[in-house]
Tab-separated table of C-alpha atoms in Angstrom:
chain	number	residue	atom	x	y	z
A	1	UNK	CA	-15.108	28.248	6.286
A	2	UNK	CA	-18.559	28.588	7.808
A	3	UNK	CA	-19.531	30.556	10.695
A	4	UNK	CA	-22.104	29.165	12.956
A	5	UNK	CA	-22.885	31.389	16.291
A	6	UNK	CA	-25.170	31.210	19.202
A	7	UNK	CA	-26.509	28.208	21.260
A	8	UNK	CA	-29.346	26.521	19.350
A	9	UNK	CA	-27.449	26.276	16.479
A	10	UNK	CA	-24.391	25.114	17.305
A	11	UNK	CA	-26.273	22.707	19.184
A	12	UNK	CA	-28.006	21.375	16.709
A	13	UNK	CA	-25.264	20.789	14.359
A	14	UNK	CA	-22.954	19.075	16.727
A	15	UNK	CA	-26.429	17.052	17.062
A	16	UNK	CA	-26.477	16.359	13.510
A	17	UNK	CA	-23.030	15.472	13.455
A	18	UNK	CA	-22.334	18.018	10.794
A	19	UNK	CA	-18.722	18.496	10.465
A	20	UNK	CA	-17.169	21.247	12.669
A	21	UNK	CA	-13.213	22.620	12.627
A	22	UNK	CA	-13.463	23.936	16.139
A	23	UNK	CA	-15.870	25.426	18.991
A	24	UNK	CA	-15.314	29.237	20.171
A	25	UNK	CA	-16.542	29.780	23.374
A	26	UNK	CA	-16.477	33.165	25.447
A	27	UNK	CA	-14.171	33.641	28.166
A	28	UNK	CA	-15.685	34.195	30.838
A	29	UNK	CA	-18.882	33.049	29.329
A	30	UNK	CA	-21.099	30.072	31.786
A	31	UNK	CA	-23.949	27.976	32.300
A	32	UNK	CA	-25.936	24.736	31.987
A	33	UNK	CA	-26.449	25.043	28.061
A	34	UNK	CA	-22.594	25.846	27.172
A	35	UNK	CA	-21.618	23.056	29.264
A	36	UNK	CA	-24.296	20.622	27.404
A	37	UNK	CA	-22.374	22.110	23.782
A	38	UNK	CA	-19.165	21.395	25.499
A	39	UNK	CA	-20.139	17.859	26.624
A	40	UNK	CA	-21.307	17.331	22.929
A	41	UNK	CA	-18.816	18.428	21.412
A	42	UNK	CA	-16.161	16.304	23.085
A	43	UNK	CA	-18.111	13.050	22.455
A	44	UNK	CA	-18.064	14.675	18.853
A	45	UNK	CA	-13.927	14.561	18.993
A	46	UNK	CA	-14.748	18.738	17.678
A	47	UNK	CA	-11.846	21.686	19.516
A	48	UNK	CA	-13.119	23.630	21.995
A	49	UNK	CA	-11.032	26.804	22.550
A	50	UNK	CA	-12.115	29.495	25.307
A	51	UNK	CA	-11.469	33.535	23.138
A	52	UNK	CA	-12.063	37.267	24.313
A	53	UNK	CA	-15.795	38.092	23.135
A	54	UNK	CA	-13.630	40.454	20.553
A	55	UNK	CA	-12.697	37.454	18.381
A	56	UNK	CA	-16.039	35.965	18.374
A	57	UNK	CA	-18.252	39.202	17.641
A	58	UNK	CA	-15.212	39.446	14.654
A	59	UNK	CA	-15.957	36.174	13.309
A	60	UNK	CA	-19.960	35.849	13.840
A	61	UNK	CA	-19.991	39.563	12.423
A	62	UNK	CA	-22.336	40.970	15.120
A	63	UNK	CA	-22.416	40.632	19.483
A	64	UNK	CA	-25.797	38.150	19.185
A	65	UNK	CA	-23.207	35.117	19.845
A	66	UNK	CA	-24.762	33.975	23.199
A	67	UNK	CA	-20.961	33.453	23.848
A	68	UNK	CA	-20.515	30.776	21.800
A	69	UNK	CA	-19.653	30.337	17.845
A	70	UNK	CA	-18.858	26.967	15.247
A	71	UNK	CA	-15.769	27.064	12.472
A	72	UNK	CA	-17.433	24.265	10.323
A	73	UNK	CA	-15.881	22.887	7.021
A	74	UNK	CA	-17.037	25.395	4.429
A	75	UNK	CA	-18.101	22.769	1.826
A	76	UNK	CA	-21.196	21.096	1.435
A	77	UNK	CA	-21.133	17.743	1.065
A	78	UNK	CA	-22.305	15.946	-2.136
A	79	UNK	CA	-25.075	13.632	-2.624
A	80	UNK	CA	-24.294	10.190	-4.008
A	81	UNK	CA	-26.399	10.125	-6.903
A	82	UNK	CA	-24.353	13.359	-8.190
A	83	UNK	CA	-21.273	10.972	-8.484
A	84	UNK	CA	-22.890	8.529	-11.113
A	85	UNK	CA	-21.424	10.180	-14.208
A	86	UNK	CA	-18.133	9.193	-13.342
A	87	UNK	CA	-15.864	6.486	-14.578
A	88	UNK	CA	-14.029	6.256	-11.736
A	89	UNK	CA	-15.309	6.740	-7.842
A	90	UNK	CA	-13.142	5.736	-4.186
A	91	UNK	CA	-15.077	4.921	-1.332
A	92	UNK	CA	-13.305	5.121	2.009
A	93	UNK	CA	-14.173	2.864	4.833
A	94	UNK	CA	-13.045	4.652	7.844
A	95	UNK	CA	-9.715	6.558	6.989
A	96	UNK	CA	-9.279	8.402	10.024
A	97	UNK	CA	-6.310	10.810	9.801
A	98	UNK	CA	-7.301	14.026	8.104
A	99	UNK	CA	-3.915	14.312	6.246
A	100	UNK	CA	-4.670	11.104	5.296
A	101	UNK	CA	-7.711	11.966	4.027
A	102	UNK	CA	-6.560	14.768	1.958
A	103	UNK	CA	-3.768	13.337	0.861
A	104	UNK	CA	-6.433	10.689	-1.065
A	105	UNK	CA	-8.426	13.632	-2.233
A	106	UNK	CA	-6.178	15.162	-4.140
A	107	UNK	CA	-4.637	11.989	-5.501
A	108	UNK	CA	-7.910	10.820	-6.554
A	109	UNK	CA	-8.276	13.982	-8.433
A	110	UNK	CA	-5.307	13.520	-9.769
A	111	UNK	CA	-6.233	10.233	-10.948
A	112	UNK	CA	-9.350	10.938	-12.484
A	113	UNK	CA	-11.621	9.782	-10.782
A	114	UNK	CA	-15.149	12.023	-10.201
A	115	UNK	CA	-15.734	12.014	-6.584
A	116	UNK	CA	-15.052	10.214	-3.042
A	117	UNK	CA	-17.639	8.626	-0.836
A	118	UNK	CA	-16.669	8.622	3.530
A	119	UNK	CA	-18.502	7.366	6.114
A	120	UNK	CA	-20.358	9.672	8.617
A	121	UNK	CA	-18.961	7.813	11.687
A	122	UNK	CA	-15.593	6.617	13.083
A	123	UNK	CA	-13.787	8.917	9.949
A	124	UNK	CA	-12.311	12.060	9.177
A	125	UNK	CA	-14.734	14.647	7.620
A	126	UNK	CA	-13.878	17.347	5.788
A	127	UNK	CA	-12.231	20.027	7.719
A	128	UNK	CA	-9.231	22.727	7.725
A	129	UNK	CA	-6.736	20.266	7.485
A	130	UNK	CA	-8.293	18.202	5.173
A	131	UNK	CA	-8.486	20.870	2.694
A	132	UNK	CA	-4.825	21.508	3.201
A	133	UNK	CA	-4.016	18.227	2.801
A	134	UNK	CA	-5.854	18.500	-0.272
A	135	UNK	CA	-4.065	21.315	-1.853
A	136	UNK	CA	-6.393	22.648	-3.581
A	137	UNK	CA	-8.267	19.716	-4.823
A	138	UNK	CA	-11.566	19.715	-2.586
A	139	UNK	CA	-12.523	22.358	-5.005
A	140	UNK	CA	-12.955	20.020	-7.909
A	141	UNK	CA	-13.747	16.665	-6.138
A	142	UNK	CA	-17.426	16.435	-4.775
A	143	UNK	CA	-17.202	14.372	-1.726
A	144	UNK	CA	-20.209	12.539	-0.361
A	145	UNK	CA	-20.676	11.374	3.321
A	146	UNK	CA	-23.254	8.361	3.766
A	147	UNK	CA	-24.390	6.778	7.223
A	148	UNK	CA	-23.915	3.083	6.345
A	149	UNK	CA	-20.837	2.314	3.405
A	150	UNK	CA	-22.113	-1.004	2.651
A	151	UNK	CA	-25.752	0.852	1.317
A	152	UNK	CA	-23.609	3.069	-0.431
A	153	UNK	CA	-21.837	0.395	-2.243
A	154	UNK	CA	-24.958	-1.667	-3.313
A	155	UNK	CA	-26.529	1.843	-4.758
A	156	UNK	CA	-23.108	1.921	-6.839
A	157	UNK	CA	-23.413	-1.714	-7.772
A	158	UNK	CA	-27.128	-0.807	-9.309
A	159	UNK	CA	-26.017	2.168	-11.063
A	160	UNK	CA	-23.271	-0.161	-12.930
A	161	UNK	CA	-20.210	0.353	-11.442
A	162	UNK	CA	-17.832	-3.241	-10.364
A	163	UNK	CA	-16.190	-2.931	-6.630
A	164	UNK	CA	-12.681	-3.428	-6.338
A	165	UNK	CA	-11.874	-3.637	-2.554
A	166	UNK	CA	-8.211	-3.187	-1.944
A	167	UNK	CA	-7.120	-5.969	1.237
A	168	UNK	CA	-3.738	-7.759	1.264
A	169	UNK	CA	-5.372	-11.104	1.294
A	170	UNK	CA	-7.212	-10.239	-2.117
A	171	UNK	CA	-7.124	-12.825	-5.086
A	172	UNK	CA	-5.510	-10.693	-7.512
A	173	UNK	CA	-3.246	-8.434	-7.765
A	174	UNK	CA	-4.265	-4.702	-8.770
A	175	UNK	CA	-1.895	-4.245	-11.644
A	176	UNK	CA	-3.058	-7.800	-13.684
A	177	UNK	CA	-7.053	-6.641	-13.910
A	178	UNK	CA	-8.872	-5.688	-16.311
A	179	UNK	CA	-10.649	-2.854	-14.540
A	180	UNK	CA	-14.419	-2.033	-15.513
A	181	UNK	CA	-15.336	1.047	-17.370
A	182	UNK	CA	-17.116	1.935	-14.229
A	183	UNK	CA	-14.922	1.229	-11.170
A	184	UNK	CA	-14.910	2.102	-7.322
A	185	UNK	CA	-11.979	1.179	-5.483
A	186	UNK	CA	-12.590	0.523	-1.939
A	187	UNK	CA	-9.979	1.546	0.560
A	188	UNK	CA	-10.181	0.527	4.392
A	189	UNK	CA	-9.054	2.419	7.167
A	190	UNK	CA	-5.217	2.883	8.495
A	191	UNK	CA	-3.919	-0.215	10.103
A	192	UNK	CA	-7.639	-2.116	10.209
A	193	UNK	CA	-8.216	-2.856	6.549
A	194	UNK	CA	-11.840	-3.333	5.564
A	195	UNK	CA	-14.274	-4.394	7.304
A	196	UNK	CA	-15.740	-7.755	6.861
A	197	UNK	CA	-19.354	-6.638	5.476
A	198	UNK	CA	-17.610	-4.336	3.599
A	199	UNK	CA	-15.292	-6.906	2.197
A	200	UNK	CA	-18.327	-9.100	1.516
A	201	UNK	CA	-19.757	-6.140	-0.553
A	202	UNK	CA	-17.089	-6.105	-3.088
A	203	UNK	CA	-16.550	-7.638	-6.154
A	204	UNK	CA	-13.037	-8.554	-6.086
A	205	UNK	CA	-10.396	-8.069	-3.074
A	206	UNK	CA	-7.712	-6.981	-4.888
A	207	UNK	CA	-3.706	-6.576	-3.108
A	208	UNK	CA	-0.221	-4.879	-4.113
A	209	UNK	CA	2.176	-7.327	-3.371
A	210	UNK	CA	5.024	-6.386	-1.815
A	211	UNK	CA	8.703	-6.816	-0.590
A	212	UNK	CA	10.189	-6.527	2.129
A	213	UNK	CA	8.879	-7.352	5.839
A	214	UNK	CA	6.210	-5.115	6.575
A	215	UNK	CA	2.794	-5.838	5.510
A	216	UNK	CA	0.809	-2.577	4.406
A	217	UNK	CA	1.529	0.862	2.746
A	218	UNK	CA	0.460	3.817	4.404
A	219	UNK	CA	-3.532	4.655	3.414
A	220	UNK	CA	-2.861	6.882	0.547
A	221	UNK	CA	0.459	5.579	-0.746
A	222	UNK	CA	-1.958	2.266	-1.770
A	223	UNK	CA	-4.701	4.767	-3.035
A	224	UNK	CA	-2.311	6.896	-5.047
A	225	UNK	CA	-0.484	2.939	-6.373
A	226	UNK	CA	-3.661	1.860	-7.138
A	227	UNK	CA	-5.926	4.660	-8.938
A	228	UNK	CA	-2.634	5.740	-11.140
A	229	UNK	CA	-2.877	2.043	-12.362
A	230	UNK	CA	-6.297	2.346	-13.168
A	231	UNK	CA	-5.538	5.685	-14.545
A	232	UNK	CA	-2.982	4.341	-17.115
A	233	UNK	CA	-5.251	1.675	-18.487
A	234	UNK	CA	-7.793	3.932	-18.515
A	235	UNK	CA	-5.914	6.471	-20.699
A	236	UNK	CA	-4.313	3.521	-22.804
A	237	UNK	CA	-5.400	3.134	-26.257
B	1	UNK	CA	16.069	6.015	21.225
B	2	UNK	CA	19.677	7.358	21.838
B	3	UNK	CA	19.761	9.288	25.524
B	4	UNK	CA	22.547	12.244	25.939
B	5	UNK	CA	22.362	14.524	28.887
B	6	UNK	CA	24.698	17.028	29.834
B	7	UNK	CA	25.663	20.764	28.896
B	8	UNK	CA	28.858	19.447	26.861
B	9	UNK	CA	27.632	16.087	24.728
B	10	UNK	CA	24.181	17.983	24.115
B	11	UNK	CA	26.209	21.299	22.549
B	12	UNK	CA	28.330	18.715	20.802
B	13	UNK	CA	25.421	17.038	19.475
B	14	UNK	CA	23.416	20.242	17.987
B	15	UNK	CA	26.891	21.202	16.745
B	16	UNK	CA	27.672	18.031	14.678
B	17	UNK	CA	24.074	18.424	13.817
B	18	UNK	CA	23.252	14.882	15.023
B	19	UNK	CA	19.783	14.007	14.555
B	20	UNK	CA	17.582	15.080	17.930
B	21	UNK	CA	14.109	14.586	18.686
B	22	UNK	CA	13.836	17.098	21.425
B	23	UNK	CA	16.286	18.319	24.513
B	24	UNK	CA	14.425	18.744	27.884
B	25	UNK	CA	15.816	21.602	30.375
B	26	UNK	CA	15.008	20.922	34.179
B	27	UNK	CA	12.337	23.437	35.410
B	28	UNK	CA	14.073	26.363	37.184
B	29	UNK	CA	17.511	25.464	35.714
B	30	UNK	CA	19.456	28.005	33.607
B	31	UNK	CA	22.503	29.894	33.302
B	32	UNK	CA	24.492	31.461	29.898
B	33	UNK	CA	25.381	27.364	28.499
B	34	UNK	CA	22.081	26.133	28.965
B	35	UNK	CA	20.986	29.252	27.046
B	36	UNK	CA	23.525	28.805	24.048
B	37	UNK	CA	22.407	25.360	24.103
B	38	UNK	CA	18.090	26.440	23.478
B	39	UNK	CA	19.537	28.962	20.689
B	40	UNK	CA	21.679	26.422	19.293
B	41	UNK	CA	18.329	24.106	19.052
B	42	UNK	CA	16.396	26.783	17.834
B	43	UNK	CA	18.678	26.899	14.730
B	44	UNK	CA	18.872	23.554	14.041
B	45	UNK	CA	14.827	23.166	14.595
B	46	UNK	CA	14.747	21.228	17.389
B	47	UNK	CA	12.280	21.160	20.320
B	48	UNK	CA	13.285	21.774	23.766
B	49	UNK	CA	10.843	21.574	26.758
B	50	UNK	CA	11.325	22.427	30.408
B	51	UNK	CA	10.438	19.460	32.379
B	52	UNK	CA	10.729	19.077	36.313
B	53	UNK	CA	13.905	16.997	37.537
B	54	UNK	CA	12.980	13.814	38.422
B	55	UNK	CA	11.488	13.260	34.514
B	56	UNK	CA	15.280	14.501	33.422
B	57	UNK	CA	16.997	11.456	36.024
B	58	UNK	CA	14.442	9.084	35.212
B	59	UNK	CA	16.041	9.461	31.123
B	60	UNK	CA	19.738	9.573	32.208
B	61	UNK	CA	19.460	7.264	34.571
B	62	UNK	CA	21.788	9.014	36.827
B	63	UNK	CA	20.885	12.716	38.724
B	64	UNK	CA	24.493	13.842	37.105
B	65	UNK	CA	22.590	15.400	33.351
B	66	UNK	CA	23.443	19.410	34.617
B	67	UNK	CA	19.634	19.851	34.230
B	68	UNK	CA	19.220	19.063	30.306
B	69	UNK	CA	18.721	16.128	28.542
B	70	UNK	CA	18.500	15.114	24.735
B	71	UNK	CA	16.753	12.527	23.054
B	72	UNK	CA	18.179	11.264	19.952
B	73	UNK	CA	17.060	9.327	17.068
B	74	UNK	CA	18.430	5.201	18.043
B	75	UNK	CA	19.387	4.537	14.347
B	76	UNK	CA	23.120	4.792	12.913
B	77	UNK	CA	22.933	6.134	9.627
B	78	UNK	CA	24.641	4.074	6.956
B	79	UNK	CA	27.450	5.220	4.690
B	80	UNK	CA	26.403	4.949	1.195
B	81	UNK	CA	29.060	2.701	0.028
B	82	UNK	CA	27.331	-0.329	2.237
B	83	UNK	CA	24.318	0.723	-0.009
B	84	UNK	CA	25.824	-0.373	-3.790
B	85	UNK	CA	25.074	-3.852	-3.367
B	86	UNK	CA	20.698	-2.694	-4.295
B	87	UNK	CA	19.293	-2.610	-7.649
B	88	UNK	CA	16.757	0.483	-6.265
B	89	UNK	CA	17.897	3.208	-4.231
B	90	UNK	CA	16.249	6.364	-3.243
B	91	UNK	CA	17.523	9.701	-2.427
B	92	UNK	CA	15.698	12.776	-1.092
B	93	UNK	CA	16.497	15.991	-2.490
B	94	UNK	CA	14.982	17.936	0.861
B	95	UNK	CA	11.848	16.325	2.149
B	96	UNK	CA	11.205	18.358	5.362
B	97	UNK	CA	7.798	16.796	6.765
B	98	UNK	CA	8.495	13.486	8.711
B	99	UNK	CA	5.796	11.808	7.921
B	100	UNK	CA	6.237	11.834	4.605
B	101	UNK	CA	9.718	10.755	4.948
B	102	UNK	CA	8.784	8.067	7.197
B	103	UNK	CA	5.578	7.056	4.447
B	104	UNK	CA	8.415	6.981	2.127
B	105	UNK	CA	11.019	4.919	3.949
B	106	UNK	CA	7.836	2.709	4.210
B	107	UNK	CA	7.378	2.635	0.722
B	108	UNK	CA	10.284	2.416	-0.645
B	109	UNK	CA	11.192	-1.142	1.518
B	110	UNK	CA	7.847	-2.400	0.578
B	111	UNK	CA	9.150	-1.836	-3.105
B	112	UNK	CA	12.218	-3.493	-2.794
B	113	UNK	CA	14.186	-1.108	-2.626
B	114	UNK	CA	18.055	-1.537	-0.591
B	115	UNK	CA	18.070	2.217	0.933
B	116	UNK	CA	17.657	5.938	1.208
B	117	UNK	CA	19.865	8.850	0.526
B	118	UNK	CA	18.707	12.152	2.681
B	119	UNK	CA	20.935	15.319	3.083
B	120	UNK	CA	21.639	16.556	6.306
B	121	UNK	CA	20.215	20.290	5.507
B	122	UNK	CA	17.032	21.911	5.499
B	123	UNK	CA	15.583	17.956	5.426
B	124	UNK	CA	13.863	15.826	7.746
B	125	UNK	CA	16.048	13.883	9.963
B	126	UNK	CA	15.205	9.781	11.021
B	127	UNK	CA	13.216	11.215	14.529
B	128	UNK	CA	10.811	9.289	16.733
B	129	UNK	CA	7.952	10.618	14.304
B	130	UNK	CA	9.704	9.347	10.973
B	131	UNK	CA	9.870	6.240	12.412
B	132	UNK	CA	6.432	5.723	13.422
B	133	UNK	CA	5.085	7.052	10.120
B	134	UNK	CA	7.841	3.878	8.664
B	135	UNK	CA	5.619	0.987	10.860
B	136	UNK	CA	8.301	-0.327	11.469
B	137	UNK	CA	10.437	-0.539	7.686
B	138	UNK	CA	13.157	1.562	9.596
B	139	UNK	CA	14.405	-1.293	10.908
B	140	UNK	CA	14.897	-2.732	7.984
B	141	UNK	CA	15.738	-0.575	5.598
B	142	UNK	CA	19.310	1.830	5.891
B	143	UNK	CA	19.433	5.539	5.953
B	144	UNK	CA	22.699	7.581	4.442
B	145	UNK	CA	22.828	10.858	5.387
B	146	UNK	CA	24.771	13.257	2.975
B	147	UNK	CA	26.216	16.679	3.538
B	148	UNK	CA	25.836	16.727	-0.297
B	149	UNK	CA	22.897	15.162	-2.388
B	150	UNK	CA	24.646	16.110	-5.694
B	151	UNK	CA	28.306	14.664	-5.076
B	152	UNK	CA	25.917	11.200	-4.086
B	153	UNK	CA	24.426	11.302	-7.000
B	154	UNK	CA	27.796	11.611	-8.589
B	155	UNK	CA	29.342	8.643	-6.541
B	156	UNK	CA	26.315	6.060	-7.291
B	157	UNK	CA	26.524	7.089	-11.168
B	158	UNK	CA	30.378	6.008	-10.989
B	159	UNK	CA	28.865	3.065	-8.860
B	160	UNK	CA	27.103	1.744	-12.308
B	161	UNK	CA	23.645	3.339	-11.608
B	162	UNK	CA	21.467	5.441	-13.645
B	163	UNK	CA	19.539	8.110	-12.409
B	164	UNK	CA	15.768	9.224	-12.486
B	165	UNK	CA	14.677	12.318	-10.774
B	166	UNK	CA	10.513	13.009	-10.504
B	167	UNK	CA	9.853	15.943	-12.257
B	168	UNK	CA	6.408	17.550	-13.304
B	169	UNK	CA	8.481	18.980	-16.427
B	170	UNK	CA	9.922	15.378	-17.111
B	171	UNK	CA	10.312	14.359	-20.948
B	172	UNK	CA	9.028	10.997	-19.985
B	173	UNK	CA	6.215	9.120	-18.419
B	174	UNK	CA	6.967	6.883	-15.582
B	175	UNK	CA	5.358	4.036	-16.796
B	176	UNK	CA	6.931	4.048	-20.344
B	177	UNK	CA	10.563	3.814	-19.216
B	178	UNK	CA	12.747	0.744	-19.179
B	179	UNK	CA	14.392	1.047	-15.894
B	180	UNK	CA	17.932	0.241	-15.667
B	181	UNK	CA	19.110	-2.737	-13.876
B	182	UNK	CA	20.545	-0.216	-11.418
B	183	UNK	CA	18.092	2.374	-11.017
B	184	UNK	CA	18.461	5.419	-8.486
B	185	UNK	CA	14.722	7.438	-7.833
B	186	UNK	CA	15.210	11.122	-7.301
B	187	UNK	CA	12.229	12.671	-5.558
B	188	UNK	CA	12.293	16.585	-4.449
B	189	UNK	CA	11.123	18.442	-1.450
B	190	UNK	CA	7.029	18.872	-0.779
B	191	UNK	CA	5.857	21.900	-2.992
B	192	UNK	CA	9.698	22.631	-4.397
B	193	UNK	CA	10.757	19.624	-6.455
B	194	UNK	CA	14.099	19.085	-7.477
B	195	UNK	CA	17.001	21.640	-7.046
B	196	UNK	CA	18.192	23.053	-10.380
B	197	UNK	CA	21.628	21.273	-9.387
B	198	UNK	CA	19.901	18.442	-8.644
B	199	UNK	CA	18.219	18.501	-11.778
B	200	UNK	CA	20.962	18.300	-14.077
B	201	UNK	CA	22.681	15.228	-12.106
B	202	UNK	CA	20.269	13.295	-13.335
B	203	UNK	CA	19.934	11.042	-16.005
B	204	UNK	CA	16.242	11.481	-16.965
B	205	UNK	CA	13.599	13.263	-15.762
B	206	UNK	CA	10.264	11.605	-15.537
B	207	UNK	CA	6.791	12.712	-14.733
B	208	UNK	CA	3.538	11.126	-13.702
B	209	UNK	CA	0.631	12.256	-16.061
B	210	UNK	CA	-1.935	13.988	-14.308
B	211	UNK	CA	-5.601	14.456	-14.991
B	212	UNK	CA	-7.603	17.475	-12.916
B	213	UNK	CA	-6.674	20.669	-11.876
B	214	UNK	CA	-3.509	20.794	-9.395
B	215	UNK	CA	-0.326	20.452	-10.980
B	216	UNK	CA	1.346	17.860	-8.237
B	217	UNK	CA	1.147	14.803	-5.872
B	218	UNK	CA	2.192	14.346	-2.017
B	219	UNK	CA	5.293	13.553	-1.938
B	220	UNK	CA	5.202	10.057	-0.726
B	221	UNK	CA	1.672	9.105	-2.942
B	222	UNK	CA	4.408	10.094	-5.748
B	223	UNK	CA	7.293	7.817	-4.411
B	224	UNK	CA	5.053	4.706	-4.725
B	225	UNK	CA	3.716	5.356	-7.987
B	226	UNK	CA	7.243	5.100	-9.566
B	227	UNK	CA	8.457	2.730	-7.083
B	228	UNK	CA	5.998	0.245	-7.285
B	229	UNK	CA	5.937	0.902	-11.167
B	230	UNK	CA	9.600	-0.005	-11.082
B	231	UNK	CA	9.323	-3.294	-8.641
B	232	UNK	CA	6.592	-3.876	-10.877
B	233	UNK	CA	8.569	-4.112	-14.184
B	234	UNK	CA	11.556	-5.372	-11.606
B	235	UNK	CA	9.395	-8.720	-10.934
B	236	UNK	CA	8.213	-8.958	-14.550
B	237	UNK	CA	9.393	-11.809	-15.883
């Protein structure tokens, strides 16, 4: 967990969207700026919670506060080109529930694969809950955030990797391909699916077929379906 | 969404340990029944909130609820014996988080299979929450609720089935089993797995093979690997 404290800074990374757990603010504590932080922050979808000036001088280690302190996500996030040594790589396009979210992490790492690519905007970043989620598994599985997926995924294409984009009106089904010894699976967001440039951007649309009368999994039920089947041909001789 | 109000059919209700979503208590009401009633919920986990009158006669429907009012999960529970006639069943030994039981009564319809087994202790109950995690597969897919997972198991072995419970000390891989025509999936609470009793009821035990660093899955990610793994070797021709 990182500790940000005082105005400017916390300021400046709810500016630069960087992903916070919650905002402490003074009780007590007033004014123009703190209100501009507060405005920010709830366009940002980021907690505010009002504290006694005891739990804030606690957690920013000294009284220099200016009333205010940021609980960001400890981790840094990874750069994409740090991913390229692995076989296996899932890009998310806008999976917005943080359990969700870690729920894919640590399946992924359980998988195999070497990292996860999210989007900046309109998706859960990496906080508290993620991590829990996670169980553990954030600490082995880089995760990169990029502004725009669809760049992302035509960096991956150059660097050799095929793009399997998981939609339930794809032409195959996941368990009858031959996956590539580079693969990104492509997962869309709960209840929307991909988008359509995203869609475009992939190499094959791939589905699970299922029974029954309902007509998707939940998000990382069909990531956890889907990388284990890579996984096993992977590992097969 | 089952309504009861009234001192005597909500104490009967916690009692019988009836599945509840959460008893409301009129603001400023009270008395020694009403309290037995809030410790009886506290024991049995359920969420009471004060709320002011005219919220409690707008749920009766009538102004006659004696200030408390209980809202129930709609769905009978089936008795297992209407359950024989499905080549998959699944049974819960103690999922307690309703999301993932409602991700797995999702699943486990999208993989075909004819129902669920849960036990009535320390396990989630079918609430508002499970079903909106289950998109809607509650409808379609029956719930048993058992005061006894292992005399169940028992009773769908003399049935004709045979019985595979997830375990990360299995002797076999999911994906390398023949699944019997009749197949019963055992999965075990989040973070506990299978009880020791539990354990030896069934058949085989069966693990998913696991690259990285953390030992398990989410419980539901690991119902549909080995559910869709079976309906997968189910629709094989």
């Amino acid at each position: 967990m990182s500790v940000l404290s005082g105005i400017h800074p916390v300021a400046e990374a709810l500016r630069a969207a960087r992903p916070l757990d919650r905002i402490l603010i003074a009780q007590g504590a007033g004014g123009p700026r703190l209100q501009e932080i507060i405005d920010l922050a709830r366009r940002a979808g980021v907690p505010v919670r009002f504290e006694p000036r005891s739990a804030l001088e606690r957690l920013a280690g000294s009284s220099a506060h200016q009333g205010i302190v940021a609980l960001g996500a400890a981790r840094q996030y990874a750069e994409i080109d740090s991913l390229l040594e692995s076989s296996l790589l899932v890009v998310l396009d806008g999976v917005e529930d943080p359990h969700n979210l870690g729920a894919i992490v640590r399946t992924a790492h359980a998988a195999g694969a070497g990292g996860i690519v999210i989007p900046e905007r309109r998706a859960a970043s990496v906080t508290d809950v993620v991590a829990k989620a996670a169980a553990g598994a954030l600490e082995h599985l880089p995760v990169a955030r990029v502004s725009n997926v669809n760049r992302a995924l035509e960096e991956l294409k150059r660097a050799g990797y095929w793009i399997y984009g998981l939609d339930e009106r794809g032409a195959e089904t996941y368990d009858r391909i031959d996956y590539a010894a580079r693969s990104v699976i492509v997962l869309g967001g709960e209840g929307k699916g991909l988008h359509e440039q995203v869609r475009k951007h992939c190499d094959l649309l791939v589905r699970i077929p299922m029974a029954g009368k309902i007509s998707s999994l939940n998000v990382s039920v069909a990531a956890g379906i889907v990388l284990f089947e890579w996984r096993k041909r992977a590992a097969a001789p």
